[in-house]
């Protein structure tokens, strides 16, 4: 439903984060919007305020998605994160049980709420002790957007049983414990649709066209899912997905990565592989090629710790054996 790829922004502890063009566009809109409305008098001030709000929202979304990401990584599901026009998305391989899935979903809002608490503590007890001079107003507004958005986003995701928000996924997982999957998915999607219709109308009347279009789009997606009979948990269709052919875009990226590796541009090979990982599901064979390129380039970039996790998954080729030796020599 959402965009599947973006520009690789950074990789933290083996979890790559990409940003989609829509996210950048939306954030530019939020950053410049207040300035446009402010007129010439307060334009500079309004612009700084807009940028600080955009930064706060981005930091908060990153914290939320890494909450999902770290738990998915703990289960060795190779997560990657994409910030897109509708917030964030943490894609990972399909979890082996509903319990693992539930913990991964729950961790996003939970970590974000803990983070909001820390921000409040910091603003209340530490910031007043520091003399920030002219920046104090800006820092204060950054901190308040940071905690307010974090609480808002975490609660929205947790308690609204709307598919595919975290709350919708948790609701579906709870229903699955009580009834067969067929009924669970139908109820989860119908409840989601039932909530989305009044929300979309309310948004149209009160909040403006953008939110209404967004909700309308999610509504349309829910209808499609309900009619398609597609498996929501993904576990049943896991085997099928592994056989599905790669998209042309994925094949093109893999070619780019292989070319960069052949040219010994390891940084580029590494970057393209992480970008490819953020495109979602792909055939097993392609995934193992990615692990091989990531393993070799991470070792060449002397990121030995990180290389370990790629080496574990990479096929046992000559290049991988060589990289393994280099890594173990360095890690002792
Ligand atoms: Zn989430």
mmCIF file of C-alpha atoms and ligand atoms in Angstrom:
data_model
loop_
_atom_site.group_PDB
_atom_site.id
_atom_site.type_symbol
_atom_site.label_atom_id
_atom_site.label_comp_id
_atom_site.label_asym_id
_atom_site.label_seq_id
_atom_site.Cartn_x
_atom_site.Cartn_y
_atom_site.Cartn_z
ATOM 1 C CA UNK A 1 0.000 0.000 0.000
ATOM 2 C CA UNK A 2 2.701 2.444 0.963
ATOM 3 C CA UNK A 3 5.765 3.409 -1.020
ATOM 4 C CA UNK A 4 8.357 0.702 -0.783
ATOM 5 C CA UNK A 5 11.650 2.470 -1.174
ATOM 6 C CA UNK A 6 13.528 5.663 -0.568
ATOM 7 C CA UNK A 7 16.956 7.192 -0.151
ATOM 8 C CA UNK A 8 19.221 5.452 2.324
ATOM 9 C CA UNK A 9 19.678 7.898 5.198
ATOM 10 C CA UNK A 10 21.736 5.992 7.769
ATOM 11 C CA UNK A 11 22.324 2.522 9.186
ATOM 12 C CA UNK A 12 22.299 2.024 12.944
ATOM 13 C CA UNK A 13 23.267 -1.347 14.452
ATOM 14 C CA UNK A 14 22.669 -3.063 11.130
ATOM 15 C CA UNK A 15 19.186 -1.544 10.678
ATOM 16 C CA UNK A 16 19.048 0.682 7.585
ATOM 17 C CA UNK A 17 16.765 3.700 7.536
ATOM 18 C CA UNK A 18 15.552 5.137 4.238
ATOM 19 C CA UNK A 19 13.447 8.212 3.568
ATOM 20 C CA UNK A 20 10.906 8.311 0.746
ATOM 21 C CA UNK A 21 10.479 11.327 -1.565
ATOM 22 C CA UNK A 22 6.918 11.749 -0.222
ATOM 23 C CA UNK A 23 8.193 12.078 3.304
ATOM 24 C CA UNK A 24 10.638 14.791 2.245
ATOM 25 C CA UNK A 25 7.903 16.589 0.335
ATOM 26 C CA UNK A 26 5.516 16.453 3.267
ATOM 27 C CA UNK A 27 8.156 17.676 5.713
ATOM 28 C CA UNK A 28 9.112 20.510 3.340
ATOM 29 C CA UNK A 29 5.430 21.450 3.265
ATOM 30 C CA UNK A 30 5.319 21.546 7.084
ATOM 31 C CA UNK A 31 8.593 23.465 7.337
ATOM 32 C CA UNK A 32 7.725 26.137 4.773
ATOM 33 C CA UNK A 33 3.957 26.292 5.428
ATOM 34 C CA UNK A 34 4.097 28.494 8.563
ATOM 35 C CA UNK A 35 6.536 30.860 6.831
ATOM 36 C CA UNK A 36 4.202 31.310 3.844
ATOM 37 C CA UNK A 37 1.313 32.153 6.153
ATOM 38 C CA UNK A 38 3.351 34.449 8.392
ATOM 39 C CA UNK A 39 3.993 37.101 5.751
ATOM 40 C CA UNK A 40 7.170 39.156 5.554
ATOM 41 C CA UNK A 41 7.195 40.297 9.195
ATOM 42 C CA UNK A 42 7.629 37.021 11.096
ATOM 43 C CA UNK A 43 8.742 34.815 8.201
ATOM 44 C CA UNK A 44 12.200 34.003 9.549
ATOM 45 C CA UNK A 45 10.883 33.118 12.971
ATOM 46 C CA UNK A 46 8.035 31.044 11.512
ATOM 47 C CA UNK A 47 10.488 29.160 9.284
ATOM 48 C CA UNK A 48 12.715 28.220 12.241
ATOM 49 C CA UNK A 49 9.620 27.091 14.133
ATOM 50 C CA UNK A 50 8.529 24.959 11.159
ATOM 51 C CA UNK A 51 11.977 23.359 10.809
ATOM 52 C CA UNK A 52 12.154 22.606 14.527
ATOM 53 C CA UNK A 53 8.702 20.939 14.392
ATOM 54 C CA UNK A 54 9.742 18.838 11.385
ATOM 55 C CA UNK A 55 12.940 17.766 13.159
ATOM 56 C CA UNK A 56 11.020 16.835 16.303
ATOM 57 C CA UNK A 57 8.485 14.764 14.337
ATOM 58 C CA UNK A 58 11.255 13.007 12.415
ATOM 59 C CA UNK A 59 13.224 12.151 15.578
ATOM 60 C CA UNK A 60 10.065 10.833 17.229
ATOM 61 C CA UNK A 61 9.134 8.663 14.214
ATOM 62 C CA UNK A 62 12.677 7.275 14.087
ATOM 63 C CA UNK A 63 12.506 6.338 17.790
ATOM 64 C CA UNK A 64 9.149 4.599 17.215
ATOM 65 C CA UNK A 65 10.380 2.610 14.205
ATOM 66 C CA UNK A 66 13.612 1.585 15.912
ATOM 67 C CA UNK A 67 11.429 0.285 18.762
ATOM 68 C CA UNK A 68 9.940 -2.167 16.230
ATOM 69 C CA UNK A 69 13.323 -2.632 14.566
ATOM 70 C CA UNK A 70 15.336 -3.676 17.617
ATOM 71 C CA UNK A 71 12.821 -6.338 18.655
ATOM 72 C CA UNK A 72 12.634 -7.616 15.055
ATOM 73 C CA UNK A 73 16.424 -7.700 15.031
ATOM 74 C CA UNK A 74 16.427 -9.613 18.322
ATOM 75 C CA UNK A 75 14.340 -12.280 16.526
ATOM 76 C CA UNK A 76 16.820 -12.171 13.614
ATOM 77 C CA UNK A 77 14.215 -10.974 11.109
ATOM 78 C CA UNK A 78 16.491 -8.481 9.320
ATOM 79 C CA UNK A 79 14.428 -5.331 9.786
ATOM 80 C CA UNK A 80 14.773 -2.159 7.762
ATOM 81 C CA UNK A 81 12.969 1.131 8.189
ATOM 82 C CA UNK A 82 11.341 3.515 5.766
ATOM 83 C CA UNK A 83 9.936 6.933 6.621
ATOM 84 C CA UNK A 84 7.164 7.533 4.108
ATOM 85 C CA UNK A 85 4.332 9.964 3.483
ATOM 86 C CA UNK A 86 2.126 8.307 6.110
ATOM 87 C CA UNK A 87 4.690 8.050 8.908
ATOM 88 C CA UNK A 88 7.037 5.129 9.264
ATOM 89 C CA UNK A 89 7.252 1.487 8.311
ATOM 90 C CA UNK A 90 9.488 -1.216 9.727
ATOM 91 C CA UNK A 91 9.666 -4.126 7.290
ATOM 92 C CA UNK A 92 11.122 -7.419 8.370
ATOM 93 C CA UNK A 93 10.988 -11.082 7.525
ATOM 94 C CA UNK A 94 7.850 -12.826 8.747
ATOM 95 C CA UNK A 95 7.949 -13.629 12.468
ATOM 96 C CA UNK A 96 7.731 -17.282 13.446
ATOM 97 C CA UNK A 97 4.871 -16.819 15.933
ATOM 98 C CA UNK A 98 2.046 -14.437 16.818
ATOM 99 C CA UNK A 99 3.763 -13.726 20.136
ATOM 100 C CA UNK A 100 6.919 -12.500 18.381
ATOM 101 C CA UNK A 101 4.772 -10.423 16.022
ATOM 102 C CA UNK A 102 2.850 -8.862 18.914
ATOM 103 C CA UNK A 103 6.049 -7.898 20.742
ATOM 104 C CA UNK A 104 7.509 -6.319 17.603
ATOM 105 C CA UNK A 105 4.314 -4.298 17.024
ATOM 106 C CA UNK A 106 3.955 -3.303 20.681
ATOM 107 C CA UNK A 107 7.589 -2.185 20.999
ATOM 108 C CA UNK A 108 7.173 0.802 18.631
ATOM 109 C CA UNK A 109 4.596 2.774 20.638
ATOM 110 C CA UNK A 110 6.018 1.516 23.963
ATOM 111 C CA UNK A 111 9.524 2.793 23.230
ATOM 112 C CA UNK A 112 8.057 6.054 21.945
ATOM 113 C CA UNK A 113 6.110 6.581 25.202
ATOM 114 C CA UNK A 114 9.205 5.922 27.316
ATOM 115 C CA UNK A 115 11.084 8.359 25.097
ATOM 116 C CA UNK A 116 8.348 11.005 25.631
ATOM 117 C CA UNK A 117 8.741 10.538 29.393
ATOM 118 C CA UNK A 118 12.491 11.097 29.147
ATOM 119 C CA UNK A 119 11.964 14.243 27.069
ATOM 120 C CA UNK A 120 9.558 15.629 29.695
ATOM 121 C CA UNK A 121 12.066 14.877 32.493
ATOM 122 C CA UNK A 122 14.851 16.522 30.514
ATOM 123 C CA UNK A 123 12.778 19.656 29.758
ATOM 124 C CA UNK A 124 11.575 19.981 33.347
ATOM 125 C CA UNK A 125 14.737 19.313 35.312
ATOM 126 C CA UNK A 126 17.773 19.731 33.071
ATOM 127 C CA UNK A 127 16.984 22.402 30.476
ATOM 128 C CA UNK A 128 16.143 25.157 33.006
ATOM 129 C CA UNK A 129 19.707 24.789 34.368
ATOM 130 C CA UNK A 130 21.279 25.519 30.976
ATOM 131 C CA UNK A 131 21.565 29.041 29.623
ATOM 132 C CA UNK A 132 20.521 28.729 25.981
ATOM 133 C CA UNK A 133 20.293 32.465 25.347
ATOM 134 C CA UNK A 134 18.371 33.433 22.211
ATOM 135 C CA UNK A 135 17.831 29.761 21.293
ATOM 136 C CA UNK A 136 15.866 28.990 24.459
ATOM 137 C CA UNK A 137 12.436 29.636 22.905
ATOM 138 C CA UNK A 138 13.244 27.444 19.906
ATOM 139 C CA UNK A 139 14.637 24.610 22.070
ATOM 140 C CA UNK A 140 11.568 24.757 24.303
ATOM 141 C CA UNK A 141 9.206 24.507 21.319
ATOM 142 C CA UNK A 142 11.301 21.647 19.876
ATOM 143 C CA UNK A 143 11.119 19.726 23.148
ATOM 144 C CA UNK A 144 7.383 20.253 23.565
ATOM 145 C CA UNK A 145 6.648 19.130 19.984
ATOM 146 C CA UNK A 146 8.939 16.154 20.619
ATOM 147 C CA UNK A 147 7.072 14.842 23.651
ATOM 148 C CA UNK A 148 3.600 15.865 22.506
ATOM 149 C CA UNK A 149 3.930 14.253 19.080
ATOM 150 C CA UNK A 150 5.485 11.123 20.642
ATOM 151 C CA UNK A 151 2.566 10.641 23.042
ATOM 152 C CA UNK A 152 0.023 11.444 20.320
ATOM 153 C CA UNK A 153 1.569 9.079 17.759
ATOM 154 C CA UNK A 154 2.128 6.247 20.237
ATOM 155 C CA UNK A 155 -1.452 6.345 21.564
ATOM 156 C CA UNK A 156 -2.933 6.758 18.083
ATOM 157 C CA UNK A 157 -0.996 3.731 16.862
ATOM 158 C CA UNK A 158 -1.665 1.646 19.924
ATOM 159 C CA UNK A 159 -5.366 2.179 20.516
ATOM 160 C CA UNK A 160 -6.930 2.720 17.113
ATOM 161 C CA UNK A 161 -7.752 -0.725 15.715
ATOM 162 C CA UNK A 162 -7.163 0.439 12.157
ATOM 163 C CA UNK A 163 -5.280 -1.773 9.736
ATOM 164 C CA UNK A 164 -2.294 -1.502 9.137
ATOM 165 C CA UNK A 165 -1.552 0.731 12.151
ATOM 166 C CA UNK A 166 0.019 -0.982 15.169
ATOM 167 C CA UNK A 167 -3.364 -1.020 16.942
ATOM 168 C CA UNK A 168 -4.997 -2.757 13.965
ATOM 169 C CA UNK A 169 -2.248 -5.374 13.904
ATOM 170 C CA UNK A 170 -2.496 -6.008 17.666
ATOM 171 C CA UNK A 171 -6.292 -6.242 17.398
ATOM 172 C CA UNK A 172 -5.957 -8.825 14.620
ATOM 173 C CA UNK A 173 -3.428 -10.834 16.692
ATOM 174 C CA UNK A 174 -5.791 -10.816 19.706
ATOM 175 C CA UNK A 175 -8.722 -11.956 17.529
ATOM 176 C CA UNK A 176 -6.568 -14.783 16.140
ATOM 177 C CA UNK A 177 -6.256 -16.206 19.637
ATOM 178 C CA UNK A 178 -10.034 -16.369 19.951
ATOM 179 C CA UNK A 179 -11.145 -17.611 16.535
ATOM 180 C CA UNK A 180 -9.917 -19.028 13.234
ATOM 181 C CA UNK A 181 -7.823 -16.691 11.033
ATOM 182 C CA UNK A 182 -10.546 -16.420 8.370
ATOM 183 C CA UNK A 183 -12.965 -14.826 10.854
ATOM 184 C CA UNK A 184 -10.271 -12.854 12.675
ATOM 185 C CA UNK A 185 -9.150 -11.097 9.502
ATOM 186 C CA UNK A 186 -12.709 -10.312 8.423
ATOM 187 C CA UNK A 187 -13.615 -8.818 11.802
ATOM 188 C CA UNK A 188 -10.328 -6.874 12.045
ATOM 189 C CA UNK A 189 -10.806 -5.338 8.589
ATOM 190 C CA UNK A 190 -14.522 -4.599 9.102
ATOM 191 C CA UNK A 191 -13.859 -2.827 12.411
ATOM 192 C CA UNK A 192 -11.087 -0.888 10.702
ATOM 193 C CA UNK A 193 -13.438 0.162 7.871
ATOM 194 C CA UNK A 194 -16.213 0.977 10.355
ATOM 195 C CA UNK A 195 -13.864 3.405 12.149
ATOM 196 C CA UNK A 196 -12.310 4.856 9.011
ATOM 197 C CA UNK A 197 -15.570 6.016 7.391
ATOM 198 C CA UNK A 198 -16.593 8.523 10.125
ATOM 199 C CA UNK A 199 -12.938 9.521 10.656
ATOM 200 C CA UNK A 200 -12.513 10.338 6.958
ATOM 201 C CA UNK A 201 -15.722 12.401 6.945
ATOM 202 C CA UNK A 202 -14.711 14.196 10.151
ATOM 203 C CA UNK A 203 -11.264 14.887 8.715
ATOM 204 C CA UNK A 204 -12.801 16.293 5.544
ATOM 205 C CA UNK A 205 -15.060 18.638 7.515
ATOM 206 C CA UNK A 206 -12.653 19.675 10.270
ATOM 207 C CA UNK A 207 -9.022 18.954 9.431
ATOM 208 C CA UNK A 208 -8.715 19.606 5.737
ATOM 209 C CA UNK A 209 -8.324 17.707 2.539
ATOM 210 C CA UNK A 210 -4.903 16.166 3.149
ATOM 211 C CA UNK A 211 -5.884 14.017 6.132
ATOM 212 C CA UNK A 212 -9.186 13.137 4.436
ATOM 213 C CA UNK A 213 -7.354 11.828 1.351
ATOM 214 C CA UNK A 214 -4.955 9.866 3.538
ATOM 215 C CA UNK A 215 -7.793 8.223 5.485
ATOM 216 C CA UNK A 216 -9.745 7.640 2.265
ATOM 217 C CA UNK A 217 -6.723 5.887 0.833
ATOM 218 C CA UNK A 218 -6.353 3.614 3.866
ATOM 219 C CA UNK A 219 -10.102 2.923 3.678
ATOM 220 C CA UNK A 220 -9.798 1.889 0.033
ATOM 221 C CA UNK A 221 -6.857 -0.367 0.928
ATOM 222 C CA UNK A 222 -8.891 -2.039 3.690
ATOM 223 C CA UNK A 223 -11.769 -2.725 1.277
ATOM 224 C CA UNK A 224 -9.340 -4.228 -1.202
ATOM 225 C CA UNK A 225 -7.790 -6.462 1.453
ATOM 226 C CA UNK A 226 -11.198 -7.598 2.690
ATOM 227 C CA UNK A 227 -12.252 -8.594 -0.814
ATOM 228 C CA UNK A 228 -8.961 -10.171 -1.819
ATOM 229 C CA UNK A 229 -8.957 -12.707 1.033
ATOM 230 C CA UNK A 230 -5.221 -12.090 1.410
ATOM 231 C CA UNK A 231 -3.592 -13.452 4.566
ATOM 232 C CA UNK A 232 -2.890 -10.645 7.048
ATOM 233 C CA UNK A 233 -0.360 -12.392 9.289
ATOM 234 C CA UNK A 234 1.742 -13.440 6.321
ATOM 235 C CA UNK A 235 2.781 -16.742 7.850
ATOM 236 C CA UNK A 236 0.652 -18.814 5.475
ATOM 237 C CA UNK A 237 1.847 -16.954 2.407
ATOM 238 C CA UNK A 238 5.474 -16.881 3.527
ATOM 239 C CA UNK A 239 6.519 -19.825 1.380
ATOM 240 C CA UNK A 240 4.717 -18.377 -1.622
ATOM 241 C CA UNK A 241 6.405 -14.986 -1.190
ATOM 242 C CA UNK A 242 9.834 -16.615 -1.149
ATOM 243 C CA UNK A 243 9.150 -18.001 -4.636
ATOM 244 C CA UNK A 244 7.717 -14.767 -6.054
ATOM 245 C CA UNK A 245 9.889 -13.154 -8.729
ATOM 246 C CA UNK A 246 11.831 -10.000 -7.979
ATOM 247 C CA UNK A 247 10.501 -6.735 -9.384
ATOM 248 C CA UNK A 248 12.345 -5.017 -12.236
ATOM 249 C CA UNK A 249 13.370 -2.276 -9.807
ATOM 250 C CA UNK A 250 14.843 -4.816 -7.389
ATOM 251 C CA UNK A 251 16.740 -6.555 -10.185
ATOM 252 C CA UNK A 252 18.117 -3.212 -11.335
ATOM 253 C CA UNK A 253 19.316 -2.338 -7.822
ATOM 254 C CA UNK A 254 21.002 -5.716 -7.443
ATOM 255 C CA UNK A 255 22.816 -5.121 -10.734
ATOM 256 C CA UNK A 256 23.964 -1.706 -9.471
ATOM 257 C CA UNK A 257 25.256 -3.263 -6.251
ATOM 258 C CA UNK A 258 27.118 -6.009 -8.118
ATOM 259 C CA UNK A 259 28.677 -3.456 -10.438
ATOM 260 C CA UNK A 260 29.794 -1.286 -7.512
ATOM 261 C CA UNK A 261 31.310 -4.349 -5.838
ATOM 262 C CA UNK A 262 33.188 -5.267 -9.032
ATOM 263 C CA UNK A 263 34.494 -1.666 -9.181
ATOM 264 C CA UNK A 264 35.576 -2.034 -5.518
ATOM 265 C CA UNK A 265 33.294 0.864 -4.579
ATOM 266 C CA UNK A 266 32.303 -0.895 -1.351
ATOM 267 C CA UNK A 267 30.545 2.095 0.160
ATOM 268 C CA UNK A 268 28.236 2.312 -2.854
ATOM 269 C CA UNK A 269 27.646 -1.462 -2.934
ATOM 270 C CA UNK A 270 26.755 -1.345 0.769
ATOM 271 C CA UNK A 271 24.409 1.636 0.293
ATOM 272 C CA UNK A 272 22.578 0.118 -2.681
ATOM 273 C CA UNK A 273 22.128 -3.198 -0.847
ATOM 274 C CA UNK A 274 20.487 -1.434 2.081
ATOM 275 C CA UNK A 275 18.250 0.431 -0.323
ATOM 276 C CA UNK A 276 17.322 -2.871 -1.957
ATOM 277 C CA UNK A 277 16.567 -4.378 1.466
ATOM 278 C CA UNK A 278 14.016 -1.613 2.075
ATOM 279 C CA UNK A 279 11.999 -2.582 -1.026
ATOM 280 C CA UNK A 280 10.194 -5.326 0.894
ATOM 281 C CA UNK A 281 9.763 -8.960 -0.018
ATOM 282 C CA UNK A 282 12.059 -10.617 -2.487
ATOM 283 C CA UNK A 283 13.053 -14.126 -3.535
ATOM 284 C CA UNK A 284 15.368 -16.013 -1.154
ATOM 285 C CA UNK A 285 18.060 -16.206 -3.802
ATOM 286 C CA UNK A 286 18.182 -12.411 -4.140
ATOM 287 C CA UNK A 287 18.314 -12.017 -0.363
ATOM 288 C CA UNK A 288 21.306 -14.334 -0.088
ATOM 289 C CA UNK A 289 23.084 -12.372 -2.842
ATOM 290 C CA UNK A 290 22.458 -9.223 -0.792
ATOM 291 C CA UNK A 291 23.928 -10.813 2.350
ATOM 292 C CA UNK A 292 27.014 -11.767 0.390
ATOM 293 C CA UNK A 293 27.583 -8.245 -0.996
ATOM 294 C CA UNK A 294 26.848 -6.660 2.407
ATOM 295 C CA UNK A 295 29.224 -9.062 4.161
ATOM 296 C CA UNK A 296 32.072 -8.426 1.716
ATOM 297 C CA UNK A 297 31.613 -4.636 1.614
ATOM 298 C CA UNK A 298 31.171 -4.272 5.391
ATOM 299 C CA UNK A 299 34.457 -6.142 5.926
ATOM 300 C CA UNK A 300 36.157 -3.947 3.327
ATOM 301 C CA UNK A 301 34.791 -0.872 5.112
ATOM 302 C CA UNK A 302 36.240 -2.332 8.355
ATOM 303 C CA UNK A 303 32.815 -2.573 9.972
ATOM 304 C CA UNK A 304 33.666 -5.989 11.370
ATOM 305 C CA UNK A 305 31.043 -6.148 14.127
ATOM 306 C CA UNK A 306 28.238 -5.344 11.711
ATOM 307 C CA UNK A 307 29.710 -7.693 9.089
ATOM 308 C CA UNK A 308 29.223 -10.621 11.488
ATOM 309 C CA UNK A 309 25.430 -10.567 11.124
ATOM 310 C CA UNK A 310 25.699 -10.526 7.317
ATOM 311 C CA UNK A 311 28.355 -13.249 7.280
ATOM 312 C CA UNK A 312 26.069 -15.523 9.291
ATOM 313 C CA UNK A 313 23.418 -15.330 6.571
ATOM 314 C CA UNK A 314 25.602 -15.172 3.481
ATOM 315 C CA UNK A 315 26.064 -18.281 1.321
ATOM 316 C CA UNK A 316 29.374 -20.097 1.667
ATOM 317 C CA UNK A 317 31.155 -18.707 -1.408
ATOM 318 C CA UNK A 318 34.895 -18.089 -1.801
ATOM 319 C CA UNK A 319 34.436 -14.323 -1.323
ATOM 320 C CA UNK A 320 32.412 -14.868 1.846
ATOM 321 C CA UNK A 321 34.980 -17.329 3.275
ATOM 322 C CA UNK A 322 37.702 -14.751 2.645
ATOM 323 C CA UNK A 323 35.646 -11.995 4.306
ATOM 324 C CA UNK A 324 34.951 -14.318 7.244
ATOM 325 C CA UNK A 325 38.667 -14.896 7.750
ATOM 326 C CA UNK A 326 39.448 -11.161 7.572
ATOM 327 C CA UNK A 327 36.667 -10.386 10.069
ATOM 328 C CA UNK A 328 37.708 -13.052 12.573
ATOM 329 C CA UNK A 329 41.349 -11.945 12.331
ATOM 330 C CA UNK A 330 40.290 -8.442 13.338
ATOM 331 C CA UNK A 331 37.809 -9.398 16.011
ATOM 332 C CA UNK A 332 40.310 -11.850 17.524
HETATM 333 ZN ZN1 LIG B 1 4.499 1.357 14.639
#
